[in-house]
Amino acid sequence: GENVEQHPSTLSVQEGDSAVIKCTYSDSASNYFPWYKQELGKRPQLIIDIRSNVGEKKDQRIAVTLNKTAKHFSLHITETQPEDSAVYFCAAYITGNQFYFGTGTSLTVIP
Amino acid sequence: NAGVTQTPKFQVLKTGQSMTLQCAQDMNHNSMYWYRQDPGMGLRLIYYSASEGTTDKGEVPNGYNVSRLNKREFSLRLESAAPSQTSVYFCASSDTGVDFGPGTRLTVT
């Protein structure tokens, strides 16, 4: 099956700096890559996603890039704010199969 | 539109007791999932159901059973709870992305 690896496991940045979280996947059949944000004690919520026919997608301060050849995708958060502090999960999906999640990145934004 | 709902929100069991976690979604999604989340372990798939009438094992199915009662409902049963099953359980459904329920915090003593 698919294997998704996520790095780093923890990340601390100063408020206003950028944060980058990287994921790799193993199965070239994966065609959909969502990112989730989980605040403490809450459920994971979708923040951005990208499909395999797109190389980059942006939504205000967050962006996701996908390199199908290298089988990796990344989440970029610019101008970080304290409310960005959370655990972030990447995932890879194969149509008709299941979602495979990374192990999460705990992001702390220091005011 | 309530999305994905789960009951109960909290539960404490003694070793050997049984219980069923209930999940329902009102988004007409075909696929439904049960995950467990433990500190440092991310989200691990227990079982999933790609459509009504089908279920498949995920990464950690031992000690659990599931029932896809209809398109809306997907329940998770612990027949004989063990302390290793202490965790937060999330039900989810998907069309494109995954929508998660609020979670059930289960403690087995």
mmCIF file of C-alpha atoms in Angstrom:
data_model
loop_
_atom_site.group_PDB
_atom_site.id
_atom_site.type_symbol
_atom_site.label_atom_id
_atom_site.label_comp_id
_atom_site.label_asym_id
_atom_site.label_seq_id
_atom_site.Cartn_x
_atom_site.Cartn_y
_atom_site.Cartn_z
ATOM 1 C CA GLY A 1 0.000 0.000 0.000
ATOM 2 C CA GLU A 2 0.814 3.677 0.022
ATOM 3 C CA ASN A 3 3.361 5.051 2.514
ATOM 4 C CA VAL A 4 3.333 8.733 3.449
ATOM 5 C CA GLU A 5 6.230 10.255 5.349
ATOM 6 C CA GLN A 6 6.031 13.737 6.882
ATOM 7 C CA HIS A 7 8.807 16.010 8.138
ATOM 8 C CA PRO A 8 9.556 17.655 10.453
ATOM 9 C CA SER A 9 7.631 16.239 13.386
ATOM 10 C CA THR A 10 7.946 19.532 15.271
ATOM 11 C CA LEU A 11 8.549 23.049 13.982
ATOM 12 C CA SER A 12 8.935 26.341 15.809
ATOM 13 C CA VAL A 13 8.960 29.674 13.986
ATOM 14 C CA GLN A 14 8.847 33.309 14.959
ATOM 15 C CA GLU A 15 5.632 35.154 14.229
ATOM 16 C CA GLY A 16 5.793 36.603 10.735
ATOM 17 C CA ASP A 17 8.245 34.008 9.429
ATOM 18 C CA SER A 18 7.364 31.255 6.962
ATOM 19 C CA ALA A 19 6.822 27.583 7.777
ATOM 20 C CA VAL A 20 7.293 24.665 5.401
ATOM 21 C CA ILE A 21 6.163 21.076 5.993
ATOM 22 C CA LYS A 22 7.140 18.341 3.574
ATOM 23 C CA CYS A 23 5.604 14.974 2.718
ATOM 24 C CA THR A 24 6.648 12.157 0.448
ATOM 25 C CA TYR A 25 4.527 9.327 -0.910
ATOM 26 C CA SER A 26 5.374 6.023 -2.506
ATOM 27 C CA ASP A 27 2.519 5.066 -4.829
ATOM 28 C CA SER A 28 2.401 6.899 -8.139
ATOM 29 C CA ALA A 29 -1.344 6.098 -8.348
ATOM 30 C CA SER A 30 -2.047 8.651 -5.600
ATOM 31 C CA ASN A 31 -3.891 11.528 -7.217
ATOM 32 C CA TYR A 32 -5.238 13.739 -4.440
ATOM 33 C CA PHE A 33 -3.286 15.351 -1.606
ATOM 34 C CA PRO A 34 -5.153 17.181 1.168
ATOM 35 C CA TRP A 35 -3.696 18.968 4.182
ATOM 36 C CA TYR A 36 -5.406 19.074 7.572
ATOM 37 C CA LYS A 37 -5.007 21.339 10.593
ATOM 38 C CA GLN A 38 -5.833 19.999 14.035
ATOM 39 C CA GLU A 39 -6.064 22.365 16.965
ATOM 40 C CA LEU A 40 -5.712 20.985 20.460
ATOM 41 C CA GLY A 41 -8.702 18.895 21.465
ATOM 42 C CA LYS A 42 -10.460 19.364 18.134
ATOM 43 C CA ARG A 43 -11.003 17.370 14.979
ATOM 44 C CA PRO A 44 -8.710 17.657 11.941
ATOM 45 C CA GLN A 45 -10.045 20.107 9.385
ATOM 46 C CA LEU A 46 -9.188 20.457 5.726
ATOM 47 C CA ILE A 47 -7.227 23.621 4.964
ATOM 48 C CA ILE A 48 -6.041 23.105 1.409
ATOM 49 C CA ASP A 49 -5.742 20.338 -1.154
ATOM 50 C CA ILE A 50 -4.163 19.663 -4.524
ATOM 51 C CA ARG A 51 -4.815 17.196 -7.295
ATOM 52 C CA SER A 52 -2.180 15.386 -9.304
ATOM 53 C CA ASN A 53 -2.802 17.431 -12.448
ATOM 54 C CA VAL A 54 -1.826 20.661 -10.672
ATOM 55 C CA GLY A 55 1.641 21.745 -9.544
ATOM 56 C CA GLU A 56 0.747 24.505 -7.091
ATOM 57 C CA LYS A 57 -2.283 25.928 -5.326
ATOM 58 C CA LYS A 58 -2.533 28.985 -3.119
ATOM 59 C CA ASP A 59 -5.149 30.259 -0.691
ATOM 60 C CA GLN A 60 -4.209 33.520 1.005
ATOM 61 C CA ARG A 61 -1.257 32.733 3.312
ATOM 62 C CA ILE A 62 -1.128 29.010 2.642
ATOM 63 C CA ALA A 63 0.071 27.216 -0.458
ATOM 64 C CA VAL A 64 0.727 23.642 -1.468
ATOM 65 C CA THR A 65 3.184 22.438 -4.104
ATOM 66 C CA LEU A 66 3.318 19.012 -5.716
ATOM 67 C CA ASN A 67 6.213 17.335 -7.513
ATOM 68 C CA LYS A 68 4.825 14.132 -9.064
ATOM 69 C CA THR A 69 8.167 13.039 -10.457
ATOM 70 C CA ALA A 70 9.831 13.132 -7.057
ATOM 71 C CA LYS A 71 6.623 12.052 -5.282
ATOM 72 C CA HIS A 72 6.636 14.839 -2.753
ATOM 73 C CA PHE A 73 4.356 17.691 -1.778
ATOM 74 C CA SER A 74 4.766 20.564 0.641
ATOM 75 C CA LEU A 75 2.683 22.985 2.685
ATOM 76 C CA HIS A 76 3.880 26.578 2.873
ATOM 77 C CA ILE A 77 2.514 29.046 5.415
ATOM 78 C CA THR A 78 3.674 32.641 5.050
ATOM 79 C CA GLU A 79 3.470 35.480 7.570
ATOM 80 C CA THR A 80 2.731 33.029 10.352
ATOM 81 C CA GLN A 81 0.481 34.051 13.228
ATOM 82 C CA PRO A 82 0.011 32.537 16.716
ATOM 83 C CA GLU A 83 -3.332 31.074 15.606
ATOM 84 C CA ASP A 84 -1.448 28.966 13.039
ATOM 85 C CA SER A 85 -0.080 26.926 15.965
ATOM 86 C CA ALA A 86 -1.539 23.420 15.572
ATOM 87 C CA VAL A 87 -0.743 19.948 14.315
ATOM 88 C CA TYR A 88 -0.746 19.621 10.540
ATOM 89 C CA PHE A 89 -1.311 16.358 8.664
ATOM 90 C CA CYS A 90 -0.702 15.601 5.025
ATOM 91 C CA ALA A 91 -2.484 12.779 3.227
ATOM 92 C CA ALA A 92 -2.404 10.936 -0.067
ATOM 93 C CA TYR A 93 -5.416 9.355 -1.717
ATOM 94 C CA ILE A 94 -5.847 6.785 -4.448
ATOM 95 C CA THR A 95 -9.241 6.890 -6.159
ATOM 96 C CA GLY A 96 -11.445 4.094 -4.885
ATOM 97 C CA ASN A 97 -9.015 3.295 -2.109
ATOM 98 C CA GLN A 98 -8.363 5.047 1.177
ATOM 99 C CA PHE A 99 -6.585 8.079 2.580
ATOM 100 C CA TYR A 100 -3.057 7.563 3.867
ATOM 101 C CA PHE A 101 -1.991 10.113 6.484
ATOM 102 C CA GLY A 102 1.413 11.362 7.518
ATOM 103 C CA THR A 103 2.314 11.278 11.209
ATOM 104 C CA GLY A 104 1.782 14.999 11.705
ATOM 105 C CA THR A 105 3.830 18.154 12.331
ATOM 106 C CA SER A 106 3.368 20.157 15.505
ATOM 107 C CA LEU A 107 3.814 23.807 14.543
ATOM 108 C CA THR A 108 4.423 26.436 17.204
ATOM 109 C CA VAL A 109 4.411 30.115 16.248
ATOM 110 C CA ILE A 110 6.270 32.181 18.825
ATOM 111 C CA PRO A 111 4.860 35.700 19.323
ATOM 112 C CA ASN B 1 -26.386 19.989 7.742
ATOM 113 C CA ALA B 2 -24.739 18.407 10.802
ATOM 114 C CA GLY B 3 -21.833 16.817 8.880
ATOM 115 C CA VAL B 4 -20.333 13.842 10.727
ATOM 116 C CA THR B 5 -21.668 13.148 14.212
ATOM 117 C CA GLN B 6 -20.357 10.693 16.792
ATOM 118 C CA THR B 7 -21.591 9.402 20.115
ATOM 119 C CA PRO B 8 -20.520 9.277 22.855
ATOM 120 C CA LYS B 9 -17.968 12.089 23.270
ATOM 121 C CA PHE B 10 -16.346 10.507 26.315
ATOM 122 C CA GLN B 11 -16.387 6.959 27.672
ATOM 123 C CA VAL B 12 -14.613 5.071 30.430
ATOM 124 C CA LEU B 13 -14.626 1.274 30.281
ATOM 125 C CA LYS B 14 -13.203 -1.454 32.434
ATOM 126 C CA THR B 15 -11.030 -4.107 30.824
ATOM 127 C CA GLY B 16 -13.222 -6.749 29.216
ATOM 128 C CA GLN B 17 -16.299 -4.568 28.794
ATOM 129 C CA SER B 18 -17.834 -4.026 25.378
ATOM 130 C CA MET B 19 -19.230 -0.962 23.699
ATOM 131 C CA THR B 20 -20.269 0.433 20.332
ATOM 132 C CA LEU B 21 -19.259 3.828 19.008
ATOM 133 C CA GLN B 22 -21.915 5.319 16.756
ATOM 134 C CA CYS B 23 -21.277 7.493 13.710
ATOM 135 C CA ALA B 24 -23.579 9.115 11.186
ATOM 136 C CA GLN B 25 -23.131 11.508 8.265
ATOM 137 C CA ASP B 26 -25.710 13.519 6.364
ATOM 138 C CA MET B 27 -23.585 14.472 3.347
ATOM 139 C CA ASN B 28 -24.536 11.460 1.212
ATOM 140 C CA HIS B 29 -20.909 10.282 1.162
ATOM 141 C CA ASN B 30 -20.178 6.765 -0.014
ATOM 142 C CA SER B 31 -16.972 6.220 1.978
ATOM 143 C CA MET B 32 -16.730 6.144 5.751
ATOM 144 C CA TYR B 33 -13.781 5.490 8.077
ATOM 145 C CA TRP B 34 -12.800 4.851 11.659
ATOM 146 C CA TYR B 35 -9.439 6.174 12.860
ATOM 147 C CA ARG B 36 -7.711 6.127 16.196
ATOM 148 C CA GLN B 37 -5.318 8.853 17.270
ATOM 149 C CA ASP B 38 -2.642 8.316 19.868
ATOM 150 C CA PRO B 39 0.060 10.816 20.904
ATOM 151 C CA GLY B 40 2.899 10.811 18.395
ATOM 152 C CA MET B 41 1.194 8.192 16.213
ATOM 153 C CA GLY B 42 -0.888 10.347 13.939
ATOM 154 C CA LEU B 43 -4.154 8.981 12.551
ATOM 155 C CA ARG B 44 -4.269 5.236 12.135
ATOM 156 C CA LEU B 45 -7.025 3.614 10.101
ATOM 157 C CA ILE B 46 -8.980 0.875 11.872
ATOM 158 C CA TYR B 47 -11.617 0.006 9.269
ATOM 159 C CA TYR B 48 -13.197 1.673 6.294
ATOM 160 C CA SER B 49 -16.239 1.226 4.132
ATOM 161 C CA ALA B 50 -16.007 2.280 0.509
ATOM 162 C CA SER B 51 -19.749 1.923 0.017
ATOM 163 C CA GLU B 52 -22.851 0.639 1.731
ATOM 164 C CA GLY B 53 -22.524 -3.090 2.339
ATOM 165 C CA THR B 54 -18.723 -3.251 2.163
ATOM 166 C CA THR B 55 -16.074 -2.994 4.866
ATOM 167 C CA ASP B 56 -12.301 -3.442 4.780
ATOM 168 C CA LYS B 57 -9.570 -3.669 7.356
ATOM 169 C CA GLY B 58 -7.188 -0.802 7.792
ATOM 170 C CA GLU B 59 -3.842 -0.620 9.536
ATOM 171 C CA VAL B 60 -4.960 -1.589 13.072
ATOM 172 C CA PRO B 61 -8.171 -3.690 12.935
ATOM 173 C CA ASN B 62 -7.418 -6.183 15.725
ATOM 174 C CA GLY B 63 -9.884 -5.980 18.611
ATOM 175 C CA TYR B 64 -12.506 -4.100 16.613
ATOM 176 C CA ASN B 65 -15.516 -4.876 14.449
ATOM 177 C CA VAL B 66 -17.583 -2.552 12.275
ATOM 178 C CA SER B 67 -21.014 -2.417 10.737
ATOM 179 C CA ARG B 68 -22.088 -0.245 7.832
ATOM 180 C CA LEU B 69 -25.728 -0.156 8.788
ATOM 181 C CA ASN B 70 -26.792 1.952 5.813
ATOM 182 C CA LYS B 71 -25.289 4.751 3.750
ATOM 183 C CA ARG B 72 -25.457 7.183 6.678
ATOM 184 C CA GLU B 73 -24.267 5.069 9.602
ATOM 185 C CA PHE B 74 -21.007 3.276 10.387
ATOM 186 C CA SER B 75 -20.492 1.840 13.869
ATOM 187 C CA LEU B 76 -17.362 0.565 15.609
ATOM 188 C CA ARG B 77 -17.575 -2.162 18.239
ATOM 189 C CA LEU B 78 -15.089 -3.155 20.900
ATOM 190 C CA GLU B 79 -16.058 -6.651 22.035
ATOM 191 C CA SER B 80 -13.623 -6.919 24.953
ATOM 192 C CA ALA B 81 -11.920 -3.632 25.700
ATOM 193 C CA ALA B 82 -8.218 -3.571 26.594
ATOM 194 C CA PRO B 83 -6.083 -0.728 28.044
ATOM 195 C CA SER B 84 -4.228 -0.580 24.700
ATOM 196 C CA GLN B 85 -7.473 0.656 23.158
ATOM 197 C CA THR B 86 -7.370 3.843 25.193
ATOM 198 C CA SER B 87 -7.355 6.476 22.484
ATOM 199 C CA VAL B 88 -9.295 9.183 20.686
ATOM 200 C CA TYR B 89 -11.495 7.711 17.977
ATOM 201 C CA PHE B 90 -12.542 9.691 14.928
ATOM 202 C CA CYS B 91 -15.204 8.697 12.472
ATOM 203 C CA ALA B 92 -14.953 10.276 9.040
ATOM 204 C CA SER B 93 -16.601 10.286 5.658
ATOM 205 C CA SER B 94 -15.408 11.379 2.263
ATOM 206 C CA ASP B 95 -16.478 12.477 -1.139
ATOM 207 C CA THR B 96 -13.312 14.316 -2.154
ATOM 208 C CA GLY B 97 -11.583 15.319 1.074
ATOM 209 C CA VAL B 98 -12.201 13.666 4.438
ATOM 210 C CA ASP B 99 -14.698 15.193 6.879
ATOM 211 C CA PHE B 100 -14.066 14.173 10.473
ATOM 212 C CA GLY B 101 -16.481 13.795 13.339
ATOM 213 C CA PRO B 102 -15.785 15.474 16.701
ATOM 214 C CA GLY B 103 -14.123 12.394 18.178
ATOM 215 C CA THR B 104 -14.702 10.030 21.100
ATOM 216 C CA ARG B 105 -12.216 10.008 23.946
ATOM 217 C CA LEU B 106 -12.119 6.446 25.277
ATOM 218 C CA THR B 107 -10.309 5.348 28.420
ATOM 219 C CA VAL B 108 -9.995 1.663 29.305
ATOM 220 C CA THR B 109 -8.894 0.965 32.881
#
